XYZ file of N, CA and C in Angstrom:
378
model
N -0.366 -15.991 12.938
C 0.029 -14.761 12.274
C -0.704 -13.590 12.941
N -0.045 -12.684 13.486
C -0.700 -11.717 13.948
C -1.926 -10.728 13.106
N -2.941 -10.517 13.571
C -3.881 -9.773 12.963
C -3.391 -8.435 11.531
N -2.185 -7.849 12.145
C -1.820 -6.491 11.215
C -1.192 -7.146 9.992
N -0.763 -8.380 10.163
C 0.087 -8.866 9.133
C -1.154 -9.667 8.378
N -2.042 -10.020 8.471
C -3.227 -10.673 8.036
C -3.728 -9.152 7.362
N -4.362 -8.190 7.972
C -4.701 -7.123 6.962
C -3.642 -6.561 5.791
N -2.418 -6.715 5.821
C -1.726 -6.196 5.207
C -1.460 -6.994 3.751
N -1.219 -8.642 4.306
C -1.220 -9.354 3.216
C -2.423 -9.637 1.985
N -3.936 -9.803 3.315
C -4.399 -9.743 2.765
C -5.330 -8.248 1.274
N -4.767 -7.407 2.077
C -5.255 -6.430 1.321
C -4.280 -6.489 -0.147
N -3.080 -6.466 -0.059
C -1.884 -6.540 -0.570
C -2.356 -7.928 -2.049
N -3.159 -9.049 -1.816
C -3.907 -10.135 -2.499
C -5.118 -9.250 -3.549
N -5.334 -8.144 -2.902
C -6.625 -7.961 -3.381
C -6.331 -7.024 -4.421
N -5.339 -5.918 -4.120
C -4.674 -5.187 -4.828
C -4.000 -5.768 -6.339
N -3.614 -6.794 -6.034
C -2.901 -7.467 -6.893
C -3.845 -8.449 -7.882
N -5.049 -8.382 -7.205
C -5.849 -8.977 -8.298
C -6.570 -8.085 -9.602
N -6.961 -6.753 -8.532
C -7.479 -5.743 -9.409
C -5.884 -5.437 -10.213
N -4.700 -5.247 -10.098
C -3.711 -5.277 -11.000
C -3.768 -5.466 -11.957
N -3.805 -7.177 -11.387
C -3.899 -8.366 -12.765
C -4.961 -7.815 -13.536
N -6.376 -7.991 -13.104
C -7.382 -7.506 -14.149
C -7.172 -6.593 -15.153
N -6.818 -5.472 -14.794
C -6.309 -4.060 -15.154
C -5.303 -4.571 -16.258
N -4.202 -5.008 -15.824
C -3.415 -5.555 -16.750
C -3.737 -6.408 -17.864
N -4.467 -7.146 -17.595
C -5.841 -8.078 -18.514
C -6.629 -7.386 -19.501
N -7.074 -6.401 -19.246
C -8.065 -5.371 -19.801
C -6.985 -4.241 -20.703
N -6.137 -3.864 -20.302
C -4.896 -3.086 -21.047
C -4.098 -3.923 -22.151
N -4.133 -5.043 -21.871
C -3.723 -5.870 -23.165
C -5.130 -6.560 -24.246
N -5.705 -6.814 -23.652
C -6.641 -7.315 -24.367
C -7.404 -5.862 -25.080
N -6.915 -4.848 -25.044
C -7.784 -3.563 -25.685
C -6.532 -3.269 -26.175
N -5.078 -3.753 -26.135
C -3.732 -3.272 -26.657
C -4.053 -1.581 -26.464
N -4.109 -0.923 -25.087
C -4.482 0.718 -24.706
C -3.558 0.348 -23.385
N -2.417 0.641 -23.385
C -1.438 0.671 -21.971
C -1.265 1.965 -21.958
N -1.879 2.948 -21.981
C -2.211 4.524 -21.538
C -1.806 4.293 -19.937
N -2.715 3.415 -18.851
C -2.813 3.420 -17.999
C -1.703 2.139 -17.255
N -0.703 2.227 -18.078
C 0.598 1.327 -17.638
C 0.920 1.860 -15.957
N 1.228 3.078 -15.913
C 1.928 3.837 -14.830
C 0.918 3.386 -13.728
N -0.441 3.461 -13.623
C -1.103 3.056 -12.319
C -1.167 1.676 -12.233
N -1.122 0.857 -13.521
C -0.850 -0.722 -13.024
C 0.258 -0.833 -12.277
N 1.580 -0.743 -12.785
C 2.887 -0.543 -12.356
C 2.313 0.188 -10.987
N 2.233 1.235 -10.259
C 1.968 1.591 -8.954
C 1.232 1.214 -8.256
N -0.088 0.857 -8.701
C -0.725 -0.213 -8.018
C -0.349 -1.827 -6.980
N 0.664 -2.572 -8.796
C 1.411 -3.580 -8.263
C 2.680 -3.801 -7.126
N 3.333 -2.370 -7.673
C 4.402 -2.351 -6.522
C 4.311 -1.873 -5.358
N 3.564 -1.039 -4.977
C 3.222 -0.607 -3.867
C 1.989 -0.852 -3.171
N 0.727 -1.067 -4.143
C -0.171 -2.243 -2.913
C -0.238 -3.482 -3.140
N 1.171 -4.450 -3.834
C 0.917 -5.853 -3.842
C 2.325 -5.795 -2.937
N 3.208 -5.452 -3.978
C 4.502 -5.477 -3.222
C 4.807 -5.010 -1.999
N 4.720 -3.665 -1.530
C 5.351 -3.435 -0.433
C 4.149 -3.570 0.396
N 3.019 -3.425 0.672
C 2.010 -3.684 1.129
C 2.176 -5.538 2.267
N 2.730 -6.435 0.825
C 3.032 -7.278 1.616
C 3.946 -7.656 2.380
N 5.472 -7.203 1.724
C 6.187 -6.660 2.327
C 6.143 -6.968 4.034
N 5.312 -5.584 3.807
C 5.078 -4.999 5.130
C 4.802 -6.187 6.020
N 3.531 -6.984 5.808
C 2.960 -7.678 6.610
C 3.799 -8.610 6.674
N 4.871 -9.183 5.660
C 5.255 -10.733 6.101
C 6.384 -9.585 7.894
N 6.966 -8.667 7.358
C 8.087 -7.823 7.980
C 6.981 -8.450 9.955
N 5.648 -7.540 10.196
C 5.306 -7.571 11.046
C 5.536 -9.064 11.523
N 5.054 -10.182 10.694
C 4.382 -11.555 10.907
C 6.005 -11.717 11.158
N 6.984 -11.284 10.732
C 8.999 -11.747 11.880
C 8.755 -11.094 12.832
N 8.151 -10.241 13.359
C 8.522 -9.624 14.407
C 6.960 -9.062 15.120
N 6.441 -10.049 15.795
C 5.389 -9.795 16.213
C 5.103 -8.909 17.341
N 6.376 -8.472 18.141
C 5.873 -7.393 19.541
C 5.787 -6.139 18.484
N 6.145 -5.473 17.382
C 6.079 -4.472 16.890
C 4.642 -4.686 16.073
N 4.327 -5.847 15.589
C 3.077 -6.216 15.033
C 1.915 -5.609 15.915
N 2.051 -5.840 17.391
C 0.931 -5.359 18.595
C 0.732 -3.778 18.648
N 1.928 -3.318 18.020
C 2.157 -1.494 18.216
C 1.245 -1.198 17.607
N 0.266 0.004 18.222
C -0.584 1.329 17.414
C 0.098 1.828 16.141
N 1.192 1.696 16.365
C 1.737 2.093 15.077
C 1.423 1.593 14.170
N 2.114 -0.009 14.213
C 1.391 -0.977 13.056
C 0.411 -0.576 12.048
N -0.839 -0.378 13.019
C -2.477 0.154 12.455
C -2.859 1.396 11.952
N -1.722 1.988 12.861
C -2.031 3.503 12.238
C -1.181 3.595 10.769
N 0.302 3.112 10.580
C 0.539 2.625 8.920
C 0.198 2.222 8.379
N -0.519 0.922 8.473
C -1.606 0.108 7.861
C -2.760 0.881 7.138
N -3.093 1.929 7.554
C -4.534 2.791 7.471
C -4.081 3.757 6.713
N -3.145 4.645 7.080
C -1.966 5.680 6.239
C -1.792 5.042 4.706
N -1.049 3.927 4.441
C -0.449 3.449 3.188
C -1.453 3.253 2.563
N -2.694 2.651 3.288
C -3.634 2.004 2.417
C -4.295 3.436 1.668
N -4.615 4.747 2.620
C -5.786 5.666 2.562
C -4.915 6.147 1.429
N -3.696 6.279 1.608
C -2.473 6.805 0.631
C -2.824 6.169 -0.827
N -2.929 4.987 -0.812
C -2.750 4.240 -2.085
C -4.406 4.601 -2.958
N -5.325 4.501 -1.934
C -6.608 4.649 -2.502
C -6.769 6.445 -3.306
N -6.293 6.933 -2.434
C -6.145 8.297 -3.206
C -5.367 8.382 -4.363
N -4.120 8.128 -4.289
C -3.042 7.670 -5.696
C -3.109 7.360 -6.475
N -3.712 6.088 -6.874
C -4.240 5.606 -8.102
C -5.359 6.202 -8.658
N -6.353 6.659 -7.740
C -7.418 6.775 -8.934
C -6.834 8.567 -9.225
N -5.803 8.983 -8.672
C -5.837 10.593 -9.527
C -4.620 10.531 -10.599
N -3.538 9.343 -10.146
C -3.199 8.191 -11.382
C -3.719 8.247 -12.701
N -4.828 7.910 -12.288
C -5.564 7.630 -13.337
C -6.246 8.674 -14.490
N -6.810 9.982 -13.758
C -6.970 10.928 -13.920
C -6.589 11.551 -14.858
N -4.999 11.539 -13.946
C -3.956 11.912 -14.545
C -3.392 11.840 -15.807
N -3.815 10.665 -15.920
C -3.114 9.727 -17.342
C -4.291 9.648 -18.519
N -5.256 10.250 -18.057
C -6.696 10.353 -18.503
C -6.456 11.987 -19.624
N -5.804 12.583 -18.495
C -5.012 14.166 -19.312
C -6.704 15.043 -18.287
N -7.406 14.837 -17.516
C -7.729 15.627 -16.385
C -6.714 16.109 -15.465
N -6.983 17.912 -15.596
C -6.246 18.515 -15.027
C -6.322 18.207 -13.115
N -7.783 17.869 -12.957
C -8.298 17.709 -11.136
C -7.125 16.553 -10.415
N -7.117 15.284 -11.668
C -6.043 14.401 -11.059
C -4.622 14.390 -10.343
N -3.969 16.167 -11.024
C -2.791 15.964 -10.530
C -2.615 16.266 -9.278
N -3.401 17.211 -8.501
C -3.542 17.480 -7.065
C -3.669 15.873 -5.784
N -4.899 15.187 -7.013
C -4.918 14.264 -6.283
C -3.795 13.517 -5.767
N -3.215 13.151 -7.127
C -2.309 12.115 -7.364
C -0.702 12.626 -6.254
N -0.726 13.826 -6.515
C 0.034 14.100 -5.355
C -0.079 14.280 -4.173
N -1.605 14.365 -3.762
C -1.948 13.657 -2.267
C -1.783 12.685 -1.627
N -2.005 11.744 -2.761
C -2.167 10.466 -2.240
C -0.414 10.061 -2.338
N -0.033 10.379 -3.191
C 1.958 10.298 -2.941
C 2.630 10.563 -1.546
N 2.282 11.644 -1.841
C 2.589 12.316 0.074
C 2.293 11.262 1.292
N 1.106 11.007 1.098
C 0.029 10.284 1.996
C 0.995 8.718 2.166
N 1.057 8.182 0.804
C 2.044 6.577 1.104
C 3.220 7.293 1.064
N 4.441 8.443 0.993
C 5.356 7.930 1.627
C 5.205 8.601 3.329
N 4.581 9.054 3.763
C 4.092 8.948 4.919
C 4.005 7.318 5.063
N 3.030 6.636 4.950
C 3.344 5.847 5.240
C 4.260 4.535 5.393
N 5.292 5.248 4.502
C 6.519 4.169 4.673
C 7.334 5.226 5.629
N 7.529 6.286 5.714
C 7.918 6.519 7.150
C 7.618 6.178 8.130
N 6.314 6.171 8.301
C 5.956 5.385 9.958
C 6.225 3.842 9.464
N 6.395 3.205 8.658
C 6.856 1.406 8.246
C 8.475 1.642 8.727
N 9.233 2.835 8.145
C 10.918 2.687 8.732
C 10.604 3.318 10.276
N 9.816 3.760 10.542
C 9.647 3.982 12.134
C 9.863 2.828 12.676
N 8.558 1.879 12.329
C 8.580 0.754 12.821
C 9.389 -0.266 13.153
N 10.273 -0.098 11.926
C 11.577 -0.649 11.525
C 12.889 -0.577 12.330
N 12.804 0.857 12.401
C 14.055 1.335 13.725
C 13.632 1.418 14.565
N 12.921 1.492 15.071
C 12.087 1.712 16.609
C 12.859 0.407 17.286
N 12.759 0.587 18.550
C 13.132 -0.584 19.579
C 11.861 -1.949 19.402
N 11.964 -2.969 19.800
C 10.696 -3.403 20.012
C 10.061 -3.384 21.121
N 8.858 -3.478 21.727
C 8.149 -3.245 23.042
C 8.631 -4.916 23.433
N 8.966 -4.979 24.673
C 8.592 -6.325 24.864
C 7.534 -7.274 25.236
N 7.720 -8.406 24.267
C 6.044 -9.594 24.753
C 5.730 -9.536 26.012
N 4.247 -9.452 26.252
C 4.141 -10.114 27.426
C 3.472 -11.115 27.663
């Protein structure tokens, strides 16, 4: 499995655990205030996150691309900003909503450079 598809999945595992927890902790306190960042959390750094990586791990000459890494780094920096102003947000702090729309911007940036990747030609193996 190529290296980008190994960071992707695996990050994509880790995401999805803090989810679960989150989700764990929101029922067991019956307080789903913070539904909307579980839900964004799960779908976009478990789901498409992995997504992504199984996508590279079919098609490994695009897996080798700078690109790859530089989306990889984008979605992730994207997601880390997102949730916690998410959170903020949902907290009823006014500072969160700037965030939260940074970090929005920031991941679908990074699913543009992922449909880059996508339509792009592939380089060929060597």
């Amino acid at each position: 499995m190529p290296r980008i598809s190994q960071m992707f999945i695996g990050t994509a595992v880790i995401y999805v655990i803090i989810g679960m927890l989150g989700g764990i902790i929101m029922g067991a306190q019956q307080d789903f205030s913070l539904a909307p960042a579980h839900a964004h959390l799960n779908l976009i750094g478990w789901v498409s996150l992995a997504l992504m990586g199984f996508y590279y791990n079919a098609n490994p000459a695009k897996a080798e691309s700078r690109l790859a890494l530089i989306q990889f780094w984008v979605s992730t920096i994207g997601l880390w900003i997102m949730i916690p102003g998410l959170v903020l947000t949902l907290r009823g702090a006014p500072a969160g909503e700037p965030i939260v729309i940074l970090g929005s911007l920031i991941t679908l940036v990074g699913m543009i450079l992922f449909a880059t990747a996508i339509f792009r030609k592939a380089p060929s193996l060597r």
